[in-house]
Amino acid sequence: MNPFLRESSIETLTRDLDSEKPVWPLSCFGPAKLQPTLIANLDESPEELRVKAAEAARNGTIQEYLKYETDKIAAAQATYTNARSNIQALYAHAVQNYEAQASGGTPTPFGTPAPSAFGGGGTTSVFGAPASTSAFGAPASTSAFGKPSGFGAFSGSGPSAFGGASTGTSAFGQSSFGQPSFGQSTFGKPAGGSAFGGGSAFGQPAGGATTSAFGTPASGATTSAFGQPAQGTSAFGQPAQGSSTSAFGQPAQGATTSAFGQPAQGATTSAFGQPAQGATTSAFGQPAQGTATSAFGQPASTSAFGQSSFGKPATGTSAFGAPAAGAGTSAFGQPSQPSTSAFGQPAQGTTTSAFGAPQSTSAFGQSAFGQSAFGKPATPSAFGSTPASGNAGGSGSGGGGGAFSAFAGGQPSAFGLAAAAKAPGGSVFGQSSFGGGAASSSAPAPSAFGGSGSTGAFGSSATSGSVFGAQPVAGTGAFGAPASTSAFGAPQPAASSSVFGAPAATQPQQAPTSVFGSLTNQPSVTNSGSAFGQPSSPSAFFGQGAQASSQPAPKEKSGRPDFAAARRRALYKPGATKYDDLLPPNYMELLPKAALDAFKGEGEKFDWGNIPEWIPPKELRCSVEDGNDILTAAAPLRKPRHFCGSKMLRASSPNPTPHPDGGNDPRVESVLERSQTELVKTYRPRARRPPQLDPKLLSSTAQNNGTSEADADKSTLAVLGHNVLAAAYTDVLFRSATNPAAGFPHLKDIETKLQKSVDGWIGQHEWHESLYDSIGRVECGSLAEERRMLFDIYIGTLFTKSRSSYDAVHDWVKSLVERGAE
Amino acid sequence: MSFFSASTSNSLVNNAAADKDIEVADPPTDSISSLSFSPTADYLAVGSWDNNVRIYEVGANGQTQGKAMYGHQGPVLNVCWNKDGSKILSGGADNAGRMFDVTTGQSSQVAQHDAPIRVVRWIESPQGGVLATGSWDKTIKYWDLRTPNPVSTVQLPERCYTMDVVYPLMVVGTAERHILVFNLANPTTPFKTLVSPLKWQTRVVSCFPSANGFAAGSIEGRVAIQYVEEKDASNNFSFKCHRRDQMPANKDQSLVYAVNDISFHPVHGTFSTCGSDGTINFWDKDARTRLKASPAFEQAPGPIPCTTFNRSGTIFAYAVSYDWSKGHSGMTPGHPNKLMLHACKDEEVKRKPAKR
């Protein structure tokens, strides 16, 4: 029995990459002990980074360091995200490695057994250089890309297989592929046999129509992803004259042949020429970490690829496999497990692209790949040479964009993102191509995004601009939605299983409509579980309820925990437990003041951040006898939960009586009490005036004219008051909305009206005059503002004095609303 | 056997905190990268990211006194002593290896690489002492300290991340999970190369005092015990450590920290591990257990980048410093940077007699 299989499985791999993923992000990975490194070229130790940081600090280039760090980490994470989402292929590759190691078994002195990059047997060349079998366009058996570990399978392709951050120019496009250096059948050449160029857009695998170019396990083994099978000419290199040497699998010594036939100068670091690394991992993206290395083109100077062929001008980063800052997953990588890939799809496709792209067009159509990214427009673009109708990336087609995003997994579209984040100049895949297309998200009906209506989920959120390109790094919202509240990505933790990615992946090919399409078609999306993830909080509906209708809106049942009742249920019985006696007799004195105050506080619950970590003193527990009293007193108290834990409250609660002279004054206390009862009387059921407070009380709290402390207090109180009011508004509005789903614009209206009526009220009752005496003037731009401010201070003061005043405020606001509605 | 005086504590509850570890006064001004005790006296050499090596004398009661300091042109990454304790060797990010002569107080450059020297080790062979330096330039070089050229150079498959020597065993861990085992009778050719017994980036290797195997620690919160000879292979194993459940309720999701250093006890053969999580544990590899009486090391307020025992195993020194485990963003101004001394009790570091 294969010992590797004994201790490693898809489950263990999944665990390794998931729940047991180390904190340190920049690491290679092997599937099991002593097993060849499966995801390579990522190792960078904390010390190495730190030395770079130290140098940067010395040279005053810390920003560059930070970018380096960010990029590296993002690339590594993308790689692992991608690997994780292609776990099957990863595992298959690991098994292959094991077998290669076992059989091939002559490890060179330093080397690890070097299984070929793309899964060919250890001996087969992958990418092909001059080797007998070239990867691109190679004969089936050794096709680099057709193999299970295809393009995106593991390795870096993930980060941005294609959506690199080429700083200025796309490696792929520009000079590289089309360059004569390749001669015959280069990437971009229309040459009949060109792997890339030929008739096949990316994935039109001639042979197995169903197989995706990049990454799916090639069912039709004979088809090389990257290339037309066949024409017999090697994409990358000369027609195979070569013999046994593989660019890819080459032991690093590199000497003999370089990846693409070039004498690799930096042999050892060539992505493709690397031994274990290039080998065990996918050539294509792996190294794509930071600026310095890219899958396809190592830093220019050292990469075989970059050097001469692909990445010539690439400023260190090549399009292929470039850093892709936040890119979660590679566009290309994703698809590998299911049988459909974006790239493959359109080919056979007709109606169905992952996202319902309208036509049989290749996602990669003209504008997208062809133009900016992969090839100069002039020469037939590598990818886009035969864009069916070229619709995909094109302007209006939401679908085109969709295709891509499908691959992007939960993360932002690989393409757009990387480009947006990085590519300053010619975006590879980004703005210009996808973003552009998406931006004009007119979303024709069949488009996934457009869904049924013009206000499809996507349509709306996308409006801002380029769906794909626009949203910068973030690493969030699949479609440009704001991060945490992204409708689509919302509840989804990170990358691994995004709504988007997932369904797309499992999407049966024949399904005419994309996940999104289908869902959006159903009006029912509205309420029940939204396909796109429940909004995590009621207020997160697609961003502020801009939409009129179709938002899921949880009906709010008042779910406020009833702490008072809880307290009633659990009363303290003195002596019921022996542990009480273990407390020191002078425990009250030992307690820190803060804790003691917290226990003494009148609130029914502690404030966040101020929960004392002490045993409650016996003296302060409510016993059965006095419990009733306390409870009756406490029952009406309700702390608005909105404020628990708010900074505001924390700031003010430690000293709820900031002005002891007033706070402890029995007269003031009685005034307070009285005014509260009055409040309740006056403002229920239908109050026309705001909660009343004796000006004297205010004078005790907020007066101290002239001192800056007093001013600070005032502004604090004003903010507090403002927020209390806001909470009351929200509360009232929310409850008053019979159908929040339908009613948000309506509510907005009400709110505006309410604001006005409050303002009006403040102006019309000239109570503020009296506040001048107690509070003093407040420096403000206008009278209205000053009034407003006074009012806020007033409410804030009220609130600090007694939390129950919130209820009064609430009721008052409610009355205003009701009046307004009449 | 309170080796150190108990520090005072007037906390209301925490009055049981006896035998607190001693914090060394005047620690380095930046993170501590490396610790090494002299093999002949209680002198502690401390390498730091502030470019300096400091030497402290540790007294019988744990009091410390700075004795000397010398500098590199860049951060110091590793320090060690020669056999007779007369010299301190250090390597740094300035690509240089330096030697400090304890008797004269002079330092001089004795080694040079094309990239930072990550680790230095003194090899005391029958033929004499040699300095081995491992660098990110993917070489190990041997120096006899008299000539500016290395005696010999060994090409590594990757950047050297860690190295340890217990003559005649030398083990080197590099990036990309390569591990090379040398028999120093033939120091230029690896006796054996292997892929790491761990799955992720190698962080540290440490030879058994018995020189028949080594322990390796990685960023994945795991330590592997690996014997050199095939016949002992059945004794190989690995175990998890320095992990923390992210949420108490969810055991599936853990925070997996790097194992930063492994130090073997010179007498008992037990060893310590320390990690980015700020914890230290003592282990017995033969019983495959954690020593239960592990010192009540509280969770340190920061990562622990390095540890070491003194020659008799009575003092355990460790640093609490930022180790870059969270990148630049973790380098906060107030981050603790401490050098701590712990008095080892027997029950902490001694193997348990086998039951039965």
PDB file of N, CA and C in Angstrom, chain B residues 6-60:
ATOM      1  N   ALA B   6      12.573  35.780  45.055  1.00  0.00           N
ATOM      2  CA  ALA B   6      11.229  36.010  44.543  1.00  0.00           C
ATOM      3  C   ALA B   6      10.996  37.497  44.387  1.00  0.00           C
ATOM      4  N   SER B   7      10.423  37.813  43.340  1.00  0.00           N
ATOM      5  CA  SER B   7      10.137  39.224  43.166  1.00  0.00           C
ATOM      6  C   SER B   7       8.875  39.561  43.934  1.00  0.00           C
ATOM      7  N   THR B   8       8.751  40.749  44.242  1.00  0.00           N
ATOM      8  CA  THR B   8       7.628  41.121  45.082  1.00  0.00           C
ATOM      9  C   THR B   8       6.387  41.310  44.249  1.00  0.00           C
ATOM     10  N   SER B   9       5.321  40.996  44.887  1.00  0.00           N
ATOM     11  CA  SER B   9       4.057  41.168  44.205  1.00  0.00           C
ATOM     12  C   SER B   9       3.041  41.631  45.221  1.00  0.00           C
ATOM     13  N   ASN B  10       2.454  42.721  44.973  1.00  0.00           N
ATOM     14  CA  ASN B  10       1.463  43.190  45.924  1.00  0.00           C
ATOM     15  C   ASN B  10       0.069  43.121  45.342  1.00  0.00           C
ATOM     16  N   SER B  11      -0.053  42.323  44.381  1.00  0.00           N
ATOM     17  CA  SER B  11      -1.381  42.176  43.791  1.00  0.00           C
ATOM     18  C   SER B  11      -2.300  41.495  44.795  1.00  0.00           C
ATOM     19  N   LEU B  12      -3.540  41.852  44.709  1.00  0.00           N
ATOM     20  CA  LEU B  12      -4.494  41.310  45.670  1.00  0.00           C
ATOM     21  C   LEU B  12      -4.609  39.805  45.567  1.00  0.00           C
ATOM     22  N   VAL B  13      -4.729  39.325  44.389  1.00  0.00           N
ATOM     23  CA  VAL B  13      -4.979  37.908  44.220  1.00  0.00           C
ATOM     24  C   VAL B  13      -3.707  37.129  43.982  1.00  0.00           C
ATOM     25  N   ASN B  14      -2.871  37.709  43.221  1.00  0.00           N
ATOM     26  CA  ASN B  14      -1.750  36.935  42.735  1.00  0.00           C
ATOM     27  C   ASN B  14      -0.620  36.943  43.745  1.00  0.00           C
ATOM     28  N   ASN B  15      -0.856  36.295  44.846  1.00  0.00           N
ATOM     29  CA  ASN B  15       0.214  36.280  45.825  1.00  0.00           C
ATOM     30  C   ASN B  15       0.983  34.974  45.789  1.00  0.00           C
ATOM     31  N   ALA B  16       0.587  34.124  44.891  1.00  0.00           N
ATOM     32  CA  ALA B  16       1.277  32.844  44.804  1.00  0.00           C
ATOM     33  C   ALA B  16       2.397  32.882  43.783  1.00  0.00           C
ATOM     34  N   ALA B  17       2.642  34.034  43.272  1.00  0.00           N
ATOM     35  CA  ALA B  17       3.633  34.098  42.213  1.00  0.00           C
ATOM     36  C   ALA B  17       5.040  34.170  42.765  1.00  0.00           C
ATOM     37  N   ALA B  18       5.483  33.057  43.191  1.00  0.00           N
ATOM     38  CA  ALA B  18       6.851  33.024  43.679  1.00  0.00           C
ATOM     39  C   ALA B  18       7.774  32.798  42.496  1.00  0.00           C
ATOM     40  N   ASP B  19       9.011  32.844  42.723  1.00  0.00           N
ATOM     41  CA  ASP B  19       9.987  32.470  41.714  1.00  0.00           C
ATOM     42  C   ASP B  19       9.689  33.049  40.352  1.00  0.00           C
ATOM     43  N   LYS B  20       9.442  34.264  40.352  1.00  0.00           N
ATOM     44  CA  LYS B  20       9.203  34.871  39.043  1.00  0.00           C
ATOM     45  C   LYS B  20      10.498  34.931  38.269  1.00  0.00           C
ATOM     46  N   ASP B  21      10.351  34.826  36.999  1.00  0.00           N
ATOM     47  CA  ASP B  21      11.530  34.932  36.170  1.00  0.00           C
ATOM     48  C   ASP B  21      12.105  36.339  36.264  1.00  0.00           C
ATOM     49  N   ILE B  22      13.385  36.378  36.107  1.00  0.00           N
ATOM     50  CA  ILE B  22      14.060  37.666  36.256  1.00  0.00           C
ATOM     51  C   ILE B  22      14.224  38.343  34.909  1.00  0.00           C
ATOM     52  N   GLU B  23      13.885  39.579  34.902  1.00  0.00           N
ATOM     53  CA  GLU B  23      14.065  40.329  33.678  1.00  0.00           C
ATOM     54  C   GLU B  23      15.411  41.033  33.713  1.00  0.00           C
ATOM     55  N   VAL B  24      16.180  40.821  32.706  1.00  0.00           N
ATOM     56  CA  VAL B  24      17.512  41.405  32.673  1.00  0.00           C
ATOM     57  C   VAL B  24      17.415  42.903  32.418  1.00  0.00           C
ATOM     58  N   ALA B  25      18.148  43.623  33.207  1.00  0.00           N
ATOM     59  CA  ALA B  25      18.157  45.067  33.011  1.00  0.00           C
ATOM     60  C   ALA B  25      19.001  45.409  31.789  1.00  0.00           C
ATOM     61  N   ASP B  26      18.750  46.542  31.238  1.00  0.00           N
ATOM     62  CA  ASP B  26      19.492  47.015  30.071  1.00  0.00           C
ATOM     63  C   ASP B  26      19.480  46.019  28.921  1.00  0.00           C
ATOM     64  N   PRO B  27      18.320  45.629  28.497  1.00  0.00           N
ATOM     65  CA  PRO B  27      18.281  44.702  27.359  1.00  0.00           C
ATOM     66  C   PRO B  27      18.606  45.453  26.078  1.00  0.00           C
ATOM     67  N   PRO B  28      18.777  44.729  24.994  1.00  0.00           N
ATOM     68  CA  PRO B  28      19.008  45.393  23.708  1.00  0.00           C
ATOM     69  C   PRO B  28      17.867  46.350  23.376  1.00  0.00           C
ATOM     70  N   THR B  29      18.162  47.271  22.507  1.00  0.00           N
ATOM     71  CA  THR B  29      17.167  48.289  22.193  1.00  0.00           C
ATOM     72  C   THR B  29      16.228  47.886  21.076  1.00  0.00           C
ATOM     73  N   ASP B  30      16.524  46.791  20.444  1.00  0.00           N
ATOM     74  CA  ASP B  30      15.583  46.270  19.450  1.00  0.00           C
ATOM     75  C   ASP B  30      15.426  44.768  19.715  1.00  0.00           C
ATOM     76  N   SER B  31      14.571  44.153  18.958  1.00  0.00           N
ATOM     77  CA  SER B  31      14.264  42.749  19.215  1.00  0.00           C
ATOM     78  C   SER B  31      15.520  41.895  19.343  1.00  0.00           C
ATOM     79  N   ILE B  32      15.390  40.890  20.172  1.00  0.00           N
ATOM     80  CA  ILE B  32      16.499  39.966  20.385  1.00  0.00           C
ATOM     81  C   ILE B  32      16.382  38.834  19.367  1.00  0.00           C
ATOM     82  N   SER B  33      17.473  38.546  18.727  1.00  0.00           N
ATOM     83  CA  SER B  33      17.426  37.535  17.673  1.00  0.00           C
ATOM     84  C   SER B  33      18.049  36.220  18.099  1.00  0.00           C
ATOM     85  N   SER B  34      18.921  36.269  19.061  1.00  0.00           N
ATOM     86  CA  SER B  34      19.688  35.067  19.344  1.00  0.00           C
ATOM     87  C   SER B  34      20.291  35.126  20.747  1.00  0.00           C
ATOM     88  N   LEU B  35      20.372  33.967  21.378  1.00  0.00           N
ATOM     89  CA  LEU B  35      20.945  33.870  22.716  1.00  0.00           C
ATOM     90  C   LEU B  35      21.936  32.725  22.744  1.00  0.00           C
ATOM     91  N   SER B  36      23.013  32.917  23.468  1.00  0.00           N
ATOM     92  CA  SER B  36      23.953  31.807  23.611  1.00  0.00           C
ATOM     93  C   SER B  36      24.747  31.959  24.898  1.00  0.00           C
ATOM     94  N   PHE B  37      24.763  30.873  25.682  1.00  0.00           N
ATOM     95  CA  PHE B  37      25.565  30.874  26.899  1.00  0.00           C
ATOM     96  C   PHE B  37      26.956  30.356  26.602  1.00  0.00           C
ATOM     97  N   SER B  38      27.896  30.930  27.279  1.00  0.00           N
ATOM     98  CA  SER B  38      29.259  30.422  27.165  1.00  0.00           C
ATOM     99  C   SER B  38      29.301  28.980  27.676  1.00  0.00           C
ATOM    100  N   PRO B  39      30.118  28.158  27.042  1.00  0.00           N
ATOM    101  CA  PRO B  39      30.243  26.777  27.509  1.00  0.00           C
ATOM    102  C   PRO B  39      31.089  26.671  28.766  1.00  0.00           C
ATOM    103  N   THR B  40      31.657  27.753  29.199  1.00  0.00           N
ATOM    104  CA  THR B  40      32.543  27.635  30.357  1.00  0.00           C
ATOM    105  C   THR B  40      32.134  28.509  31.533  1.00  0.00           C
ATOM    106  N   ALA B  41      31.231  29.421  31.318  1.00  0.00           N
ATOM    107  CA  ALA B  41      30.856  30.295  32.436  1.00  0.00           C
ATOM    108  C   ALA B  41      29.469  30.848  32.166  1.00  0.00           C
ATOM    109  N   ASP B  42      28.917  31.484  33.143  1.00  0.00           N
ATOM    110  CA  ASP B  42      27.576  32.004  32.944  1.00  0.00           C
ATOM    111  C   ASP B  42      27.614  33.383  32.290  1.00  0.00           C
ATOM    112  N   TYR B  43      28.167  33.391  31.127  1.00  0.00           N
ATOM    113  CA  TYR B  43      28.112  34.580  30.296  1.00  0.00           C
ATOM    114  C   TYR B  43      27.088  34.337  29.189  1.00  0.00           C
ATOM    115  N   LEU B  44      26.284  35.311  29.003  1.00  0.00           N
ATOM    116  CA  LEU B  44      25.226  35.173  28.006  1.00  0.00           C
ATOM    117  C   LEU B  44      25.454  36.181  26.885  1.00  0.00           C
ATOM    118  N   ALA B  45      25.621  35.662  25.688  1.00  0.00           N
ATOM    119  CA  ALA B  45      25.767  36.538  24.526  1.00  0.00           C
ATOM    120  C   ALA B  45      24.393  36.715  23.885  1.00  0.00           C
ATOM    121  N   VAL B  46      24.073  37.939  23.551  1.00  0.00           N
ATOM    122  CA  VAL B  46      22.736  38.264  23.053  1.00  0.00           C
ATOM    123  C   VAL B  46      22.855  39.057  21.750  1.00  0.00           C
ATOM    124  N   GLY B  47      22.341  38.494  20.697  1.00  0.00           N
ATOM    125  CA  GLY B  47      22.341  39.210  19.413  1.00  0.00           C
ATOM    126  C   GLY B  47      21.021  39.923  19.216  1.00  0.00           C
ATOM    127  N   SER B  48      21.102  41.063  18.603  1.00  0.00           N
ATOM    128  CA  SER B  48      19.875  41.844  18.477  1.00  0.00           C
ATOM    129  C   SER B  48      19.745  42.501  17.114  1.00  0.00           C
ATOM    130  N   TRP B  49      18.506  42.853  16.838  1.00  0.00           N
ATOM    131  CA  TRP B  49      18.212  43.579  15.600  1.00  0.00           C
ATOM    132  C   TRP B  49      18.735  45.012  15.657  1.00  0.00           C
ATOM    133  N   ASP B  50      19.228  45.414  16.812  1.00  0.00           N
ATOM    134  CA  ASP B  50      19.809  46.757  16.879  1.00  0.00           C
ATOM    135  C   ASP B  50      21.279  46.763  16.440  1.00  0.00           C
ATOM    136  N   ASN B  51      21.697  45.701  15.814  1.00  0.00           N
ATOM    137  CA  ASN B  51      23.033  45.564  15.219  1.00  0.00           C
ATOM    138  C   ASN B  51      24.130  45.178  16.216  1.00  0.00           C
ATOM    139  N   ASN B  52      23.757  44.975  17.456  1.00  0.00           N
ATOM    140  CA  ASN B  52      24.801  44.728  18.443  1.00  0.00           C
ATOM    141  C   ASN B  52      24.700  43.356  19.070  1.00  0.00           C
ATOM    142  N   VAL B  53      25.857  42.938  19.543  1.00  0.00           N
ATOM    143  CA  VAL B  53      25.919  41.758  20.395  1.00  0.00           C
ATOM    144  C   VAL B  53      26.304  42.250  21.780  1.00  0.00           C
ATOM    145  N   ARG B  54      25.534  41.814  22.762  1.00  0.00           N
ATOM    146  CA  ARG B  54      25.842  42.197  24.146  1.00  0.00           C
ATOM    147  C   ARG B  54      26.202  40.948  24.928  1.00  0.00           C
ATOM    148  N   ILE B  55      27.078  41.134  25.843  1.00  0.00           N
ATOM    149  CA  ILE B  55      27.462  40.008  26.692  1.00  0.00           C
ATOM    150  C   ILE B  55      27.137  40.387  28.141  1.00  0.00           C
ATOM    151  N   TYR B  56      26.352  39.537  28.766  1.00  0.00           N
ATOM    152  CA  TYR B  56      25.972  39.763  30.154  1.00  0.00           C
ATOM    153  C   TYR B  56      26.589  38.662  31.011  1.00  0.00           C
ATOM    154  N   GLU B  57      26.952  39.075  32.185  1.00  0.00           N
ATOM    155  CA  GLU B  57      27.367  38.072  33.165  1.00  0.00           C
ATOM    156  C   GLU B  57      26.181  37.815  34.074  1.00  0.00           C
ATOM    157  N   VAL B  58      25.875  36.558  34.271  1.00  0.00           N
ATOM    158  CA  VAL B  58      24.741  36.211  35.121  1.00  0.00           C
ATOM    159  C   VAL B  58      25.271  35.707  36.448  1.00  0.00           C
ATOM    160  N   GLY B  59      24.897  36.361  37.511  1.00  0.00           N
ATOM    161  CA  GLY B  59      25.397  36.000  38.828  1.00  0.00           C
ATOM    162  C   GLY B  59      24.594  34.878  39.462  1.00  0.00           C
ATOM    163  N   ALA B  60      25.037  34.485  40.614  1.00  0.00           N
ATOM    164  CA  ALA B  60      24.445  33.331  41.279  1.00  0.00           C
ATOM    165  C   ALA B  60      22.986  33.567  41.631  1.00  0.00           C
TER     166      ALA B  60
END
